[in-house]
Amino acid sequence: MPQQMSQSTDRYPINPQLLAFSYARDSAAQSGCSVLDAAFERYFNLIFPDFVGGTGLSNIWSEPKPFTVSVKVKNGECDGFPDEGSNESYNLSVSAGQAVLKAESVWGALRGLESFSQLVYQDDYNLYFVNKTEIEDFPRFQFRGLLLDTSRHYLPMPAILKTLDAMAYSKFNVFHWHIVDDPSFPYQSRNYPDLSSKGAFHPMTHIYTQSDVKRVIYHARLRGIRVVPEFDSPGHTQSWGKGQPDLLTSCYKGKVPSGTFGPVNPTLSSTYQFLNGLFKEVTSVFPDSYLHLGGDEVDFTCWRSNPNVQAFMAKMGFGSDYTKLESYYMENIVNITAALNKTSIVWQDVFDYRERIPMDTVLEIWKGVPADYRAELGRITLAGYRVLLSAPWYINHISYGQDWRNAYTVQPQNFSGTEQQKKLVIGGEVCMWGEYVDATNLTPRLWPRASAAAERLWSDEEKTSSVDKAFPRLEDFRCTLIRRGIQAEPLFVGHCKHEYSGL
Amino acid sequence: MFLTETKRFHFLLLLIILHSEVEQAYAVWPMPQQMSQSTDRYPINPQLLAFSYARDSAAQSGCSVLDAAFERYFNLIFPDFVGGTGLSNIWSEPKPFTVSVKVKNGECDGFPDEGSNESYNLSVSAGQAVLKAESVWGALRGLESFSQLVYQDDYNLYFVNKTEIEDFPRFQFRGLLLDTSRHYLPMPAILKTLDAMAYSKFNVFHWHIVDDPSFPYQSRNYPDLSSKGAFHPMTHIYTQSDVKRVIYHARLRGIRVVPEFDSPGHTQSWGKGQPDLLTSCYKGKVPSGTFGPVNPTLSSTYQFLNGLFKEVTSVFPDSYLHLGGDEVDFTCWRSNPNVQAFMAKMGFGSDYTKLESYYMENIVNITAALNKTSIVWQDVFDYRERIPMDTVLEIWKGVPADYRAELGRITLAGYRVLLSAPWYINHISYGQDWRNAYTVQPQNFSGTEQQKKLVIGGEVCMWGEYVDATNLTPRLWPRASAAAERLWSDEEKTSSVDKAFPRLEDFRCTLIRRGIQAEPLFVGHCKHEYSGL
């Protein structure tokens, strides 16, 4: 729901033959602007899914009238990437024969085009209309992310690209790509090709090549979506070890290596050399100013068993507090990222271990029930760090019935803290972990459940406080998604005018 | 260049032969009753695989069921085959491989039914597989097993291991329910489900075709039922041709189609096109404007149902008809003065279960007069209704203790029974809930051997509150396949759910390879991932 919106019952016909998107004369961006040129074409097809040229249906009672969508942006930059500072606000005014869309940047114009496309409807005779409408809109949170996990199951490219399409329909603006983890390493590195050739499920068919990654970033950019990759360490790295000898800690059984491996070995300088090389590559491949470093769920058992790690602990004066070793490691890699001029995101564990990390680091909360994450929101913001909330939006977790209601009723700023602290909540993320999810069930599990979180992250909380009022709107939106080819599952008994038939 | 490639290919083949590791025994899901395999393997060249009728087979070329199955299974075994030369073993002359099928009973144009014999024997040896079955329905099951035995090695060459299978189903009735009333399922979703059912050897499609929310069955005699009761009178209906197509598609796969016209409850959508069918509910002394279950007091009700069931039983060839009978709310009946008067006249007192019984007995008799066997939900038994002894009761309620007790009670009374309570597969939870479906023991209840035999099978139910074509397939498969093994295979041989896990993982990849959007059981991958987005 937009921040401000008023509509009247006056409606204006739109004839597919005569709908035109155009740049306003005083727009800083003009024809040739890659982002908007592509968006005009895309939204034409989204508004008229059946249009195939030719004459089509027209209102036979009157001369067909042209309808113009005029777009004006103040900042004419069209070739950059959306980033944390991007302005997504827009104004949209729909009146007889025209819609006027004004935005600071092309990213705001994209959000306005999405809203316009949702305003157009068909009557029972399949004629298109739009009602007189005024919208003033901007996002509540700057960071509205969605995480896909391509390590526990490989997601083929079409699944990722289609998810980006659907993200734009719900105004998500960050694709958090949890690209590698214990089970597999599908990222094909330029500098360390063994990582995927030995660590992927299959070295040829289950990898993301450099071209694949570029294609994802390109596809996302045109939709105003940032791509933030996560290279989670020191835990969750079993697959890294296959292609990078000596990276992982060798676990011991008594006095001999057991043959199994634990987290990244934080005691060796070769570890940091490798990570410096990898992150240098990664930050050159991914243009976003953020890099997710993980840092969650480190099991100390293996570190404890290893005599070299024990010796290092003694040398460093860490005693037997392995959280200090974890801190040592994370501080080192956060510094590598900082030296590459990137902002680090890390999971909350890194804060919980009281690590010394730069103040611009973003902490992401993933644990616990509401009482837990509210307390953590208070603690992290009190320490002055920015924070992302994902704990209530682990959308891979399913239960029978309307569990979208839980995602909808989250209150990300409802915790004890000052106004200043509340502002440090920069957004949230829907996480689709991959233990039980691959391309077969990704889309119906994501949509429209993720759209419930999307409204929480974009819209005014007071205006969207009723989950029952949201229900029919979300039902309609789910039919819109179906109409756009997104396999979005039903909320309850009922039907869409056009059912999903893409079997 | 070509030569170099060829040389390398030779070298690779040499490696295969030198390192000819013992191939794992290739499993069949659901597990056959008897199966032995050796590591001897035989190459199969797509160019030279032929299905044929044995000379002494009662069915011969022209048998509709098997002719179609031969074509279908060829494509399932070789999903990439597009003609041309393809890969072949260049070390030796390509050898032909023949699947020879012999059936004793040459009937090919009938429908599978409760008496159908699905047993088969399959013997795979060098260059040939010999499949013997009593009927074409058994031959279909054997072809499915054979198709699962063929595998590709890392160089995409096809092989099958020496194998002997003697197989038959544990239960004669292995059903799957789809609910096309709470959400409309487009035809491709139903047909694809039938395809996948055959892969798991399900043999009954229980079509819960109408219910409260919508009436998509387009009746010849009562067209208003769908024109007023469907979600949309044109786009959200099943025409007579649609129904025929479903029955045709199912028959070719050895699947029965049993429709359910659930009454007297679950009939809100019926009332829109059939005035006076439903009971008018009263608020005090005036009608409230809402309607309750079918009105059991009017003779017009039974005339209508007789007409509808006459039509339905002529459209659906199966000998069974599901009459529902579950979850009847008596509130509306109680409120209606005419129903109250009828209760008094019949001497039912204030026991509305007697009225429900009266209704069900009447419609079961209609069905019986049409020479059909009725299936009803367990509620009908619980109300102690007088129903013919050939009626089949279906258990849908409760935790294991409840449904075990009910299995005991119903079979003690001498009725045949179907179990679906533990297989409400629309219910989902996070994690590997297929394990619950797998570990069900349908005959584990207190009763005699005779009673156990009255358990004729079970059904996986996919109710439609939260399910339509968008999420049907991944929610069904491979979770329903877990129940399918319980219904087909020997219980002792399939008692370990952990041993089933890797086999079901493999089978899920087989389903993916066949274009079925089956969801993963856990972390991992398939050689060919689903990409049908």
mmCIF file of C-alpha atoms in Angstrom, chain A residues 25 87 90 100-101 120-121 128 152 179 186 198 200 229 266 281 286 309 336 426 451 484 494 497 502:
data_model
loop_
_atom_site.group_PDB
_atom_site.id
_atom_site.type_symbol
_atom_site.label_atom_id
_atom_site.label_comp_id
_atom_site.label_asym_id
_atom_site.label_seq_id
_atom_site.Cartn_x
_atom_site.Cartn_y
_atom_site.Cartn_z
ATOM 1 C CA ARG A 25 9.911 17.175 -21.766
ATOM 2 C CA ASN A 87 15.821 7.472 -3.658
ATOM 3 C CA TYR A 90 7.627 8.940 -6.550
ATOM 4 C CA VAL A 100 1.993 11.814 -14.707
ATOM 5 C CA LEU A 101 4.773 10.072 -12.834
ATOM 6 C CA VAL A 120 -5.075 -0.769 -14.518
ATOM 7 C CA TYR A 121 -7.874 -3.363 -14.554
ATOM 8 C CA TYR A 128 -9.103 -1.831 -19.724
ATOM 9 C CA ARG A 152 21.683 -26.466 -0.138
ATOM 10 C CA ILE A 179 25.470 -18.282 -2.860
ATOM 11 C CA PRO A 186 28.333 -23.123 -7.056
ATOM 12 C CA LYS A 198 35.501 -29.504 -6.652
ATOM 13 C CA ALA A 200 29.809 -27.674 -6.486
ATOM 14 C CA PRO A 229 26.306 -11.741 -2.171
ATOM 15 C CA PRO A 266 41.738 -18.711 11.651
ATOM 16 C CA GLU A 281 37.405 -10.726 -6.839
ATOM 17 C CA PHE A 286 29.353 -7.511 -7.470
ATOM 18 C CA VAL A 309 44.675 -23.911 17.195
ATOM 19 C CA ILE A 336 39.642 -6.868 4.539
ATOM 20 C CA ILE A 426 17.262 -0.002 8.124
ATOM 21 C CA SER A 451 4.563 -10.171 -0.361
ATOM 22 C CA ARG A 484 2.061 -12.406 -14.694
ATOM 23 C CA GLY A 494 -11.543 -19.266 -4.070
ATOM 24 C CA LYS A 497 -10.272 -15.088 -13.204
ATOM 25 C CA GLY A 502 1.820 -23.173 -16.666
#
